[in-house]
XYZ file of C-alpha atoms in Angstrom:
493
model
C 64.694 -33.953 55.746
C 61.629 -31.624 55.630
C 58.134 -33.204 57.293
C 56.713 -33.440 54.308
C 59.459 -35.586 52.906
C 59.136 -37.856 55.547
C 55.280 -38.561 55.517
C 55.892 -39.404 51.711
C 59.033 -41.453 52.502
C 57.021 -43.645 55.176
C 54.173 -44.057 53.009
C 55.547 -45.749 50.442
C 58.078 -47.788 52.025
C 57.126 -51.243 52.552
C 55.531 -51.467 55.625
C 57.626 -53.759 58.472
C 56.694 -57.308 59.486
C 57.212 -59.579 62.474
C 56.586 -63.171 62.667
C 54.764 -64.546 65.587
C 51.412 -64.668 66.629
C 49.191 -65.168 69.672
C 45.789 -66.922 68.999
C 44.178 -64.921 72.688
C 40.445 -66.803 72.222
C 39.653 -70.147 71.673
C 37.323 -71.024 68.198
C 33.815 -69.330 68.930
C 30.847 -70.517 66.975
C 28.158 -67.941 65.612
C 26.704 -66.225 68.715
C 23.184 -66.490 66.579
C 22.932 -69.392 68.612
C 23.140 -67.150 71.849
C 20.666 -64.373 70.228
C 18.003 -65.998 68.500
C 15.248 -63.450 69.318
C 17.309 -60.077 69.063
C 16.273 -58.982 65.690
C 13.147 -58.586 63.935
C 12.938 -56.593 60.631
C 9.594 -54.473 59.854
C 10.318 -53.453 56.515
C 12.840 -50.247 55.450
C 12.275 -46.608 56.048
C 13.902 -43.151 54.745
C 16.161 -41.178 57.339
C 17.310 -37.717 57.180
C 20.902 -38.989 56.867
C 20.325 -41.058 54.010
C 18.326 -44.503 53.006
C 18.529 -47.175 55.762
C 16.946 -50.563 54.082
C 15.244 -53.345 56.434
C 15.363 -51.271 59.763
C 14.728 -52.914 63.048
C 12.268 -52.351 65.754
C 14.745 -51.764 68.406
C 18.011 -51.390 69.315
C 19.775 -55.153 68.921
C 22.053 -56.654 66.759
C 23.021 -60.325 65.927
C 25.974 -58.950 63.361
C 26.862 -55.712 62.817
C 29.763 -54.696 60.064
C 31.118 -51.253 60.921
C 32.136 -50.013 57.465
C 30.965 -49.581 53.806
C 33.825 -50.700 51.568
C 34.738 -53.712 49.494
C 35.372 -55.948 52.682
C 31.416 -55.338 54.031
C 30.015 -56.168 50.504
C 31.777 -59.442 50.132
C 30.653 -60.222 53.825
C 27.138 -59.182 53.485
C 27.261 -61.668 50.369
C 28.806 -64.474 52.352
C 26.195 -64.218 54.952
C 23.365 -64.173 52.654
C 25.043 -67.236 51.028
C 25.106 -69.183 54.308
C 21.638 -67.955 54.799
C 22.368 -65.824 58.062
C 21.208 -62.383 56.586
C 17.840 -61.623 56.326
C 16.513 -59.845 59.818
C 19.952 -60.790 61.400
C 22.793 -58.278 59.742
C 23.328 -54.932 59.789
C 25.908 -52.502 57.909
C 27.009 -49.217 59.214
C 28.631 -46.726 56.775
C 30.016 -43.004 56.515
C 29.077 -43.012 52.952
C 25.737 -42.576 51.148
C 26.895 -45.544 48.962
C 26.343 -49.138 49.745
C 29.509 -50.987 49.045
C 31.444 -50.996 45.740
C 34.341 -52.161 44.081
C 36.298 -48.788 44.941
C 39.692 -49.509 42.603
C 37.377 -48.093 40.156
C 37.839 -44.801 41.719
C 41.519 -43.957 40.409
C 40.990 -46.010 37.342
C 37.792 -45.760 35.262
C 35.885 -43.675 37.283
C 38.365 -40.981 36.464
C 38.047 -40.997 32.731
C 36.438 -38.024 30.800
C 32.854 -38.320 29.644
C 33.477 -38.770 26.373
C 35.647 -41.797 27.100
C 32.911 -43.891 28.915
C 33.810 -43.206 32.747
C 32.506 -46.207 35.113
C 29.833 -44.727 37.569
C 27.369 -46.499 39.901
C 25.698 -48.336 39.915
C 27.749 -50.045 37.623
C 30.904 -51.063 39.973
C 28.995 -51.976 43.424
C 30.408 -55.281 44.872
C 30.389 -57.909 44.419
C 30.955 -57.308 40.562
C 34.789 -57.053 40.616
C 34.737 -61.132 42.287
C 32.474 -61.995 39.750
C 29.466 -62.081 41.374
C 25.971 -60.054 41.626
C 25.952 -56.601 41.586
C 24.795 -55.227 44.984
C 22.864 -52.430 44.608
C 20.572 -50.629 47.647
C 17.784 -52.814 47.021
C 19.452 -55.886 46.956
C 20.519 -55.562 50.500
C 16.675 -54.464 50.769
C 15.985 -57.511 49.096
C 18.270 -59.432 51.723
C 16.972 -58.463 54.675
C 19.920 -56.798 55.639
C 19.683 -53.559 57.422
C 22.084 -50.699 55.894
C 22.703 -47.010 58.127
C 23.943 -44.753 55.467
C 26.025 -41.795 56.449
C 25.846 -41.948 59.478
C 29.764 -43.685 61.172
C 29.918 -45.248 64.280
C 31.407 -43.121 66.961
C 31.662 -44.688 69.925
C 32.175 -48.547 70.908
C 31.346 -49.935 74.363
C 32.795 -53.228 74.357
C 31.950 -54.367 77.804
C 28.038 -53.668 76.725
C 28.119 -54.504 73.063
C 27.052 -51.368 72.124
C 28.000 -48.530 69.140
C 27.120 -45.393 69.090
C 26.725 -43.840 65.640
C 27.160 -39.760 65.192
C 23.545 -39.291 64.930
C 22.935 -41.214 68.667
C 22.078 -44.118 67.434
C 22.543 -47.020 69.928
C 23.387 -50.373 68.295
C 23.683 -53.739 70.374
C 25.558 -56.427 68.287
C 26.006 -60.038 68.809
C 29.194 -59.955 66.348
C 30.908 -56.899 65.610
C 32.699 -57.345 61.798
C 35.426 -53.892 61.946
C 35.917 -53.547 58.250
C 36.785 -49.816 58.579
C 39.305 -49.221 55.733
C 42.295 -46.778 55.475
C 42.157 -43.046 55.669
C 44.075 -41.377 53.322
C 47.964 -39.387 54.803
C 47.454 -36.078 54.190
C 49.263 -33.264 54.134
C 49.130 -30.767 57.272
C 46.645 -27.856 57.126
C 49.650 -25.281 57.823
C 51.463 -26.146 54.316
C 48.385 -26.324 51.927
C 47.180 -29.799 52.568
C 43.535 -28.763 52.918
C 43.449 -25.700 49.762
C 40.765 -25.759 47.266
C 42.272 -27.940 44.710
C 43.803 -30.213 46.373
C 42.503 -33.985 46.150
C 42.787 -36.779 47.911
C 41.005 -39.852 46.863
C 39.339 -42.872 49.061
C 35.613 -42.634 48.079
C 32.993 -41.881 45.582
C 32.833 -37.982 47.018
C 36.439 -37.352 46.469
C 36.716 -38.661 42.980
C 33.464 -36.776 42.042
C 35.650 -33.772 43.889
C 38.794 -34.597 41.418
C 36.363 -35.025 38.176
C 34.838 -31.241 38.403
C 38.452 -29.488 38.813
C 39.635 -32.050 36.183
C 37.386 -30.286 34.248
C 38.663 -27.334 34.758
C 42.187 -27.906 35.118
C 45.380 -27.274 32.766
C 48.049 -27.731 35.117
C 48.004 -31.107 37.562
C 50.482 -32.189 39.740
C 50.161 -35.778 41.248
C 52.165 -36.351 44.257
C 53.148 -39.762 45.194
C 54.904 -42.379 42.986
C 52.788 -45.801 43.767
C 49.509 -46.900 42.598
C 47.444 -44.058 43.129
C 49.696 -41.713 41.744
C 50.530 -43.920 38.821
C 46.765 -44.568 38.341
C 45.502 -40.901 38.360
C 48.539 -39.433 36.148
C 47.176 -42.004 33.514
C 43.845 -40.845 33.517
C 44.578 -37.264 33.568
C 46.485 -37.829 30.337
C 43.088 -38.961 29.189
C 42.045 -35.242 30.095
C 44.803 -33.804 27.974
C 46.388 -31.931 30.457
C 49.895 -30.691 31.565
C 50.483 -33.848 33.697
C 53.839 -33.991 36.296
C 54.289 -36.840 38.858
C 56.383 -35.752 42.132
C 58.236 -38.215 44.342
C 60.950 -38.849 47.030
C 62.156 -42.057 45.531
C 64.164 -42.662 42.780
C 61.681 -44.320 40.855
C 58.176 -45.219 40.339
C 56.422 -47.944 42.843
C 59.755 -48.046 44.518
C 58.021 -51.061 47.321
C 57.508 -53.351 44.450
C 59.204 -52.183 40.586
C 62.687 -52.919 40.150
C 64.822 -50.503 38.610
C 64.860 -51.682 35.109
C 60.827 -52.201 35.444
C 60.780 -48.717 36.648
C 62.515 -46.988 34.022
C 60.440 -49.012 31.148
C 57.059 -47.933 32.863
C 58.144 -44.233 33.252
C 59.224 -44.407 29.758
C 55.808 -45.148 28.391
C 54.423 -42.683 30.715
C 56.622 -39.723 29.567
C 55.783 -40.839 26.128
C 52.517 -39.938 27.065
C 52.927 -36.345 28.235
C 53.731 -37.373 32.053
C 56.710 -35.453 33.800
C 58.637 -36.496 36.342
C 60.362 -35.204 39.708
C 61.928 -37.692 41.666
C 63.823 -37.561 44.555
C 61.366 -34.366 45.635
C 60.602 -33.021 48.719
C 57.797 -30.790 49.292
C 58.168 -27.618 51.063
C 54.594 -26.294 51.000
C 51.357 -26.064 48.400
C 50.879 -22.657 47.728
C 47.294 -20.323 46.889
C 46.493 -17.551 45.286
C 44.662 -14.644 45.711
C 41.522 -16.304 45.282
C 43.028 -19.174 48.210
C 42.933 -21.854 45.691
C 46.284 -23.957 44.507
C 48.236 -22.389 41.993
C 51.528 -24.130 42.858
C 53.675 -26.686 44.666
C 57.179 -25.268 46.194
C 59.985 -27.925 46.319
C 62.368 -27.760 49.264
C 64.943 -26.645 46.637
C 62.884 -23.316 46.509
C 61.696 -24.106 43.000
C 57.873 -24.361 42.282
C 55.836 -26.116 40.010
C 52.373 -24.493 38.599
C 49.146 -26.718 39.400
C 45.466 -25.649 39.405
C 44.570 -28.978 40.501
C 47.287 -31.234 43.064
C 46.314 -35.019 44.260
C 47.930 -36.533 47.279
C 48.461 -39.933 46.869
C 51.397 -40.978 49.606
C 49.884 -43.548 51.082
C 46.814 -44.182 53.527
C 47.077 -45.471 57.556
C 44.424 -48.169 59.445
C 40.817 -46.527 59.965
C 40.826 -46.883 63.709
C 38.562 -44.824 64.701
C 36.710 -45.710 68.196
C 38.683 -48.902 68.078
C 41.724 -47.788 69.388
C 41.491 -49.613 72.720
C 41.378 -53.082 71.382
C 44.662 -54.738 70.538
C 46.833 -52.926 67.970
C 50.003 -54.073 66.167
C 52.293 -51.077 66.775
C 54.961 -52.376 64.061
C 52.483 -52.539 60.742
C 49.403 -50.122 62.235
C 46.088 -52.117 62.483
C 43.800 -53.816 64.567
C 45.383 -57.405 65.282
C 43.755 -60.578 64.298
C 44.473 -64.557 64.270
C 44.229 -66.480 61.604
C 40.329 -66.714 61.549
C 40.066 -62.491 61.513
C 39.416 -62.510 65.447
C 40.777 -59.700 67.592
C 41.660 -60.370 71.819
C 38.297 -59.509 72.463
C 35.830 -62.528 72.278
C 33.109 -61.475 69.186
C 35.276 -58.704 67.546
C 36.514 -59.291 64.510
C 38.336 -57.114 62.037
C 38.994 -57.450 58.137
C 40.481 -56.192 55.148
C 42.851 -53.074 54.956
C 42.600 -51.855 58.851
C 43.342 -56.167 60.263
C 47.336 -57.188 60.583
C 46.782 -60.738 60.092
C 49.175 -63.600 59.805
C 50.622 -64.269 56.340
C 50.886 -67.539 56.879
C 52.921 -68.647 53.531
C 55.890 -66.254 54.684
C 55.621 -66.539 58.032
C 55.118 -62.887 59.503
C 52.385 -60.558 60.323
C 51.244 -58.390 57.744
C 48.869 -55.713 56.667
C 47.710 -55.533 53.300
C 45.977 -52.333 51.916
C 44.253 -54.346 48.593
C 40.728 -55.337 46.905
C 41.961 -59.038 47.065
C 42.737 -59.605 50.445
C 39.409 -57.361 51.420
C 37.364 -60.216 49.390
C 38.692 -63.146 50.687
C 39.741 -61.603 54.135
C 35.719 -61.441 54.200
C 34.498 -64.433 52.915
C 37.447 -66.090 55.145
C 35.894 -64.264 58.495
C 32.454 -64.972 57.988
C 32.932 -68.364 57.379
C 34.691 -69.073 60.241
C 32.432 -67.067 62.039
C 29.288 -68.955 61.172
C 30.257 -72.673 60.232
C 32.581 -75.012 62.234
C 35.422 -73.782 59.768
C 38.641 -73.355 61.263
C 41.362 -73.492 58.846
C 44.010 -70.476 58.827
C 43.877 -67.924 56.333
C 46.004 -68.499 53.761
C 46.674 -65.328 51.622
C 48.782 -65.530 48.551
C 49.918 -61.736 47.652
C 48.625 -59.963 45.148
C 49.053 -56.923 43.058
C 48.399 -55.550 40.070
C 46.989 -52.401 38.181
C 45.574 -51.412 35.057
C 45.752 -47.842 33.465
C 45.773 -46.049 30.068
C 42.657 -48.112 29.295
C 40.283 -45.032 28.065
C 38.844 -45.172 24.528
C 40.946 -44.506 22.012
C 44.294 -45.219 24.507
C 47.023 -46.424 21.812
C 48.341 -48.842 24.738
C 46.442 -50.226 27.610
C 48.586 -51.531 30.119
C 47.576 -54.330 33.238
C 50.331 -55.893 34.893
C 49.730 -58.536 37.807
C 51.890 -59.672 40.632
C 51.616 -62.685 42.720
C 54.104 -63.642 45.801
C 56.900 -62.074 47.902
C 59.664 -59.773 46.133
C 62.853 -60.992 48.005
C 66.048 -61.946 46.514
C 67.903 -61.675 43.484
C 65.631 -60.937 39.986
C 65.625 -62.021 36.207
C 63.694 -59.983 34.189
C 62.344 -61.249 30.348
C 60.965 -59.411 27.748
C 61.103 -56.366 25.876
C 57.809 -54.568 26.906
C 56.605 -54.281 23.663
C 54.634 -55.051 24.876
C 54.816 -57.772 27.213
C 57.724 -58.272 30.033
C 58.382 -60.222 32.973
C 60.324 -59.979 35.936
C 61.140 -63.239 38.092
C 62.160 -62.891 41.852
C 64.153 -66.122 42.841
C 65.202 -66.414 46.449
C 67.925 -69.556 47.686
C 66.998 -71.046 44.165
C 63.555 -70.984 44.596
C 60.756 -68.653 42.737
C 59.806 -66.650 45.402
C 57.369 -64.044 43.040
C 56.707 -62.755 39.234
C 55.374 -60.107 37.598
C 53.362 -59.812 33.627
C 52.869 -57.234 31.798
C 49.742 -57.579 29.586
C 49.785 -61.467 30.077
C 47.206 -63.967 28.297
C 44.176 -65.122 30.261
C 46.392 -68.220 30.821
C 49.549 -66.582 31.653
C 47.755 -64.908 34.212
C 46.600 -67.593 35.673
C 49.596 -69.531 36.214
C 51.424 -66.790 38.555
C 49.845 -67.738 41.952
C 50.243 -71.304 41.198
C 54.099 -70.710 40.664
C 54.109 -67.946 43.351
C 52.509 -70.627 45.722
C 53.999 -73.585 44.839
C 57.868 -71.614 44.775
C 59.680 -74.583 42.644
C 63.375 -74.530 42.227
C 64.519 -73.127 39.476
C 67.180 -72.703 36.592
C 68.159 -69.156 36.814
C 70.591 -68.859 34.281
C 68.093 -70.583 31.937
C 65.128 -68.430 32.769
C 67.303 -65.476 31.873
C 68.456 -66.870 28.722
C 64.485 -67.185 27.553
C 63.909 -65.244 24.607
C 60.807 -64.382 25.033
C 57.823 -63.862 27.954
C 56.413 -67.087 26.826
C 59.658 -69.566 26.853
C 60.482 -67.772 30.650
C 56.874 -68.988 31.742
C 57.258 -72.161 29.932
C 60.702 -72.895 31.996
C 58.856 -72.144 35.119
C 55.711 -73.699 34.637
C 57.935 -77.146 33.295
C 59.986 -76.565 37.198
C 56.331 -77.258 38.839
C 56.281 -80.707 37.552
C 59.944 -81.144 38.103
């Protein structure tokens, strides 16, 4: 097996899980009772590395959240809503964003610009939740104290200090890590880093992606999940020579079964998308001019591509974390069930925390916009109110692509639960179809395809709630509807 087969096999395989859990520090109320006079805002300022709102006149903390993504909007909103923000909070960022809903990225933000593209500041949290839209001056507005481009560097644990790249000394009270995922790459020495080759994670490298989309006739998208699924979609928005290139057998191999597969590569290839499964990359190669021209298969053949996205996958945004306590099995900082690491005062959230899932009874990592919201809201609660109940996360997937003007099908499937055991599947996908997971008799997970509102609505609570159920009947359903129906009728049962 070539490297390069192997960094795309282990990204998309489902990632491992061990049960267990040690809860290393006993519940810790908000240390804003311990720093009181730490903080004092004098207004906001303009730095050469980008806006920083509500500044403070010296070097201390009460709460500091290292990281600028989903997680650190929906936690900057949950202090404000517990009224802990304003002179108290600070955010500390690599980008020159502040947070936004960043699913947006391979999805709308992708589209042409004749096809209404999203852009900021249209998508910043917490819009995706349903809530305000957080632009720079809100967090202005807030009180809340925002260092733009400018990532934290060093941690000194023992002091309570950061270091950011600039020099910048920070001393926090509460230290939120909500540092994300990096993107896998693909090594220098084989073309990972040519011009024309994308990788997406923020708002610079899907700006990156739009201008050679632009350009581009050829693209080759490699990676079968969500990203890949989600770009390949939008390129066809683009009208361009579109081919998808994989290890597995079969599109979102972690979650899809089979017959789910096939139906959504159908539609796909209906749209202009090719397929190569069961691929493995040799190399990316350039041309004279050192941009990509082409992607060489281990079988020697080569596919033309002016423009090539990597999308196998992304690993825990450590960073100058690595010396607190990691969980070698899943990758990520470990947590308890309240988001707290071994080290009294550290938390860690969303993407980069293994957490117990307390419904299945492992530890987990989830890399999703829904856990990053309520992993959030979940932490800083605990964190600044006497709540101590146990994250309970229900898993959740889902995606939504083709949805461009003038797309002849928009698809949006949703997923709710755990996808163990044997499967009935409903529907015809014309265009609605389900698939059932049923473990030991009982619904373990389900998936919709272009569900009602209400439809929708009932898959966590039958996720959740994991009733017994009539498999033979749910398979003889004729229809989407009559399968939910059964199940719904097996809650009350």
């Amino acid at each position: 097996m070539s490297p390069v087969r192997r960094v795309m096999a282990l990204a998309s395989t489902t990632l491992p899980t061990k049960t267990g859990l040690s809860l290393w520090c006993p519940t810790s109320h908000s240390l804003a009772r311990r720093f009181p006079a730490r903080v004092s805002p004098i207004g906001s300022r303009t730095s050469s590395r980008g806006l920083v709102t509500a500044s403070f006149a010296n070097e201390n903390r009460e709460f500091v959240i290292v990281g600028g993504g989903n997680a650190a909007g929906y936690a900057a909103r949950t202090f404000v809503e517990n009224g802990m923000a304003d002179g108290r909070l600070c955010i500390v960022t690599k980008e020159a964003y502040a947070p936004y809903e960043r699913p947006a990225l391979t999805k709308a933000y992708l589209f042409p610009p004749e096809k209404k593209p999203a852009r900021l500041p249209g998508f910043h949290t917490c819009v995706g939740g349903g809530g305000e839209r957080q632009t720079p001056d809100w967090y202005k507005e807030k009180g809340i104290e925002v260092i733009y481009e400018d990532p934290v560097a060093e941690a000194d644990f023992g002091k309570q200090t950061l270091t950011t790249n600039t020099g910048k000394q920070l001393k926090y009270g509460s230290l939120i890590i909500a540092t994300g995922c990096t993107a896998s790459r693909f090594p220098d020495k084989i073309g990972g880093n040519l011009p024309g080759v994308h990788y997406i994670r923020e708002v610079a490298d899907a700006d990156s992606l739009i201008l050679s989309l632009g350009k581009a006739k050829k693209v080759v998208i490699v990676g079968g999940g969500y990203i890949g699924m989600e770009v390949a979609a939008a390129a066809v928005a683009w009208n361009l020579d579109t081919t998808i290139v994989f290890p597995e057998d079969q599109l979102l191999q972690r979650l899809f079964t089979p017959s789910l597969a096939q139906k959504y590569e159908e539609l796909y290839r209906q749209n202009g998308v090719k397929f190569v499964k069961g691929a493995s990359i040799n190399n990316l190669e350039a041309g004279s001019d050192g941009r990509v021209t082409a992607v060489k298969l281990a079988d020697g053949s080569t596919i033309e591509a002016d423009t090539v996205v990597i999308g196998i996958g992304a690993k825990p945004a450590i960073g100058p974390f690595e010396t607190l306590a990691m969980n070698k099995s899943i990758g990520g900082i470990q947590v308890d069930g309240l988001f707290r690491t071994s080290t009294p005062g550290i938390f860690a959230i969303g993407d980069v925390a293994a957490f117990p899932l307390k419904i299945y009874d492992r530890m987990t990592r989830v890399e999703h916009v829904d856990h990053a919201r309520r992993s959030a809201q979940h932490c800083v609660k605990s964190l600044l109110t006497a709540h101590t109940d146990t994250y309970d996360y229900l898993p959740y997937f889902y995606s939504r692509v083709f949805e461009y003007e003038g797309s002849p099908r928009k698809v949006w499937w949703q997923f709710f639960g755990d996808n163990v055991g044997e499967t009935v599947e409903v529907g015809n996908f014309d265009p609605k179809i389900a698939t059932f997971w049923i473990d030991s008799g009982r619904l373990k997970g389900v998936l919709v395809e272009s569900g009602s509102p209400e439809e929708f609505q009932l898959l966590p609570k039958l996720a959740r709630s994991q009733p017994l159920v009539d498999k033979a009947k749910l398979a003889s359903a004729s229809s989407v509807e009559e399968a939910l129906e059964i199940a719904q009728a097996a809650l009350q049962s």
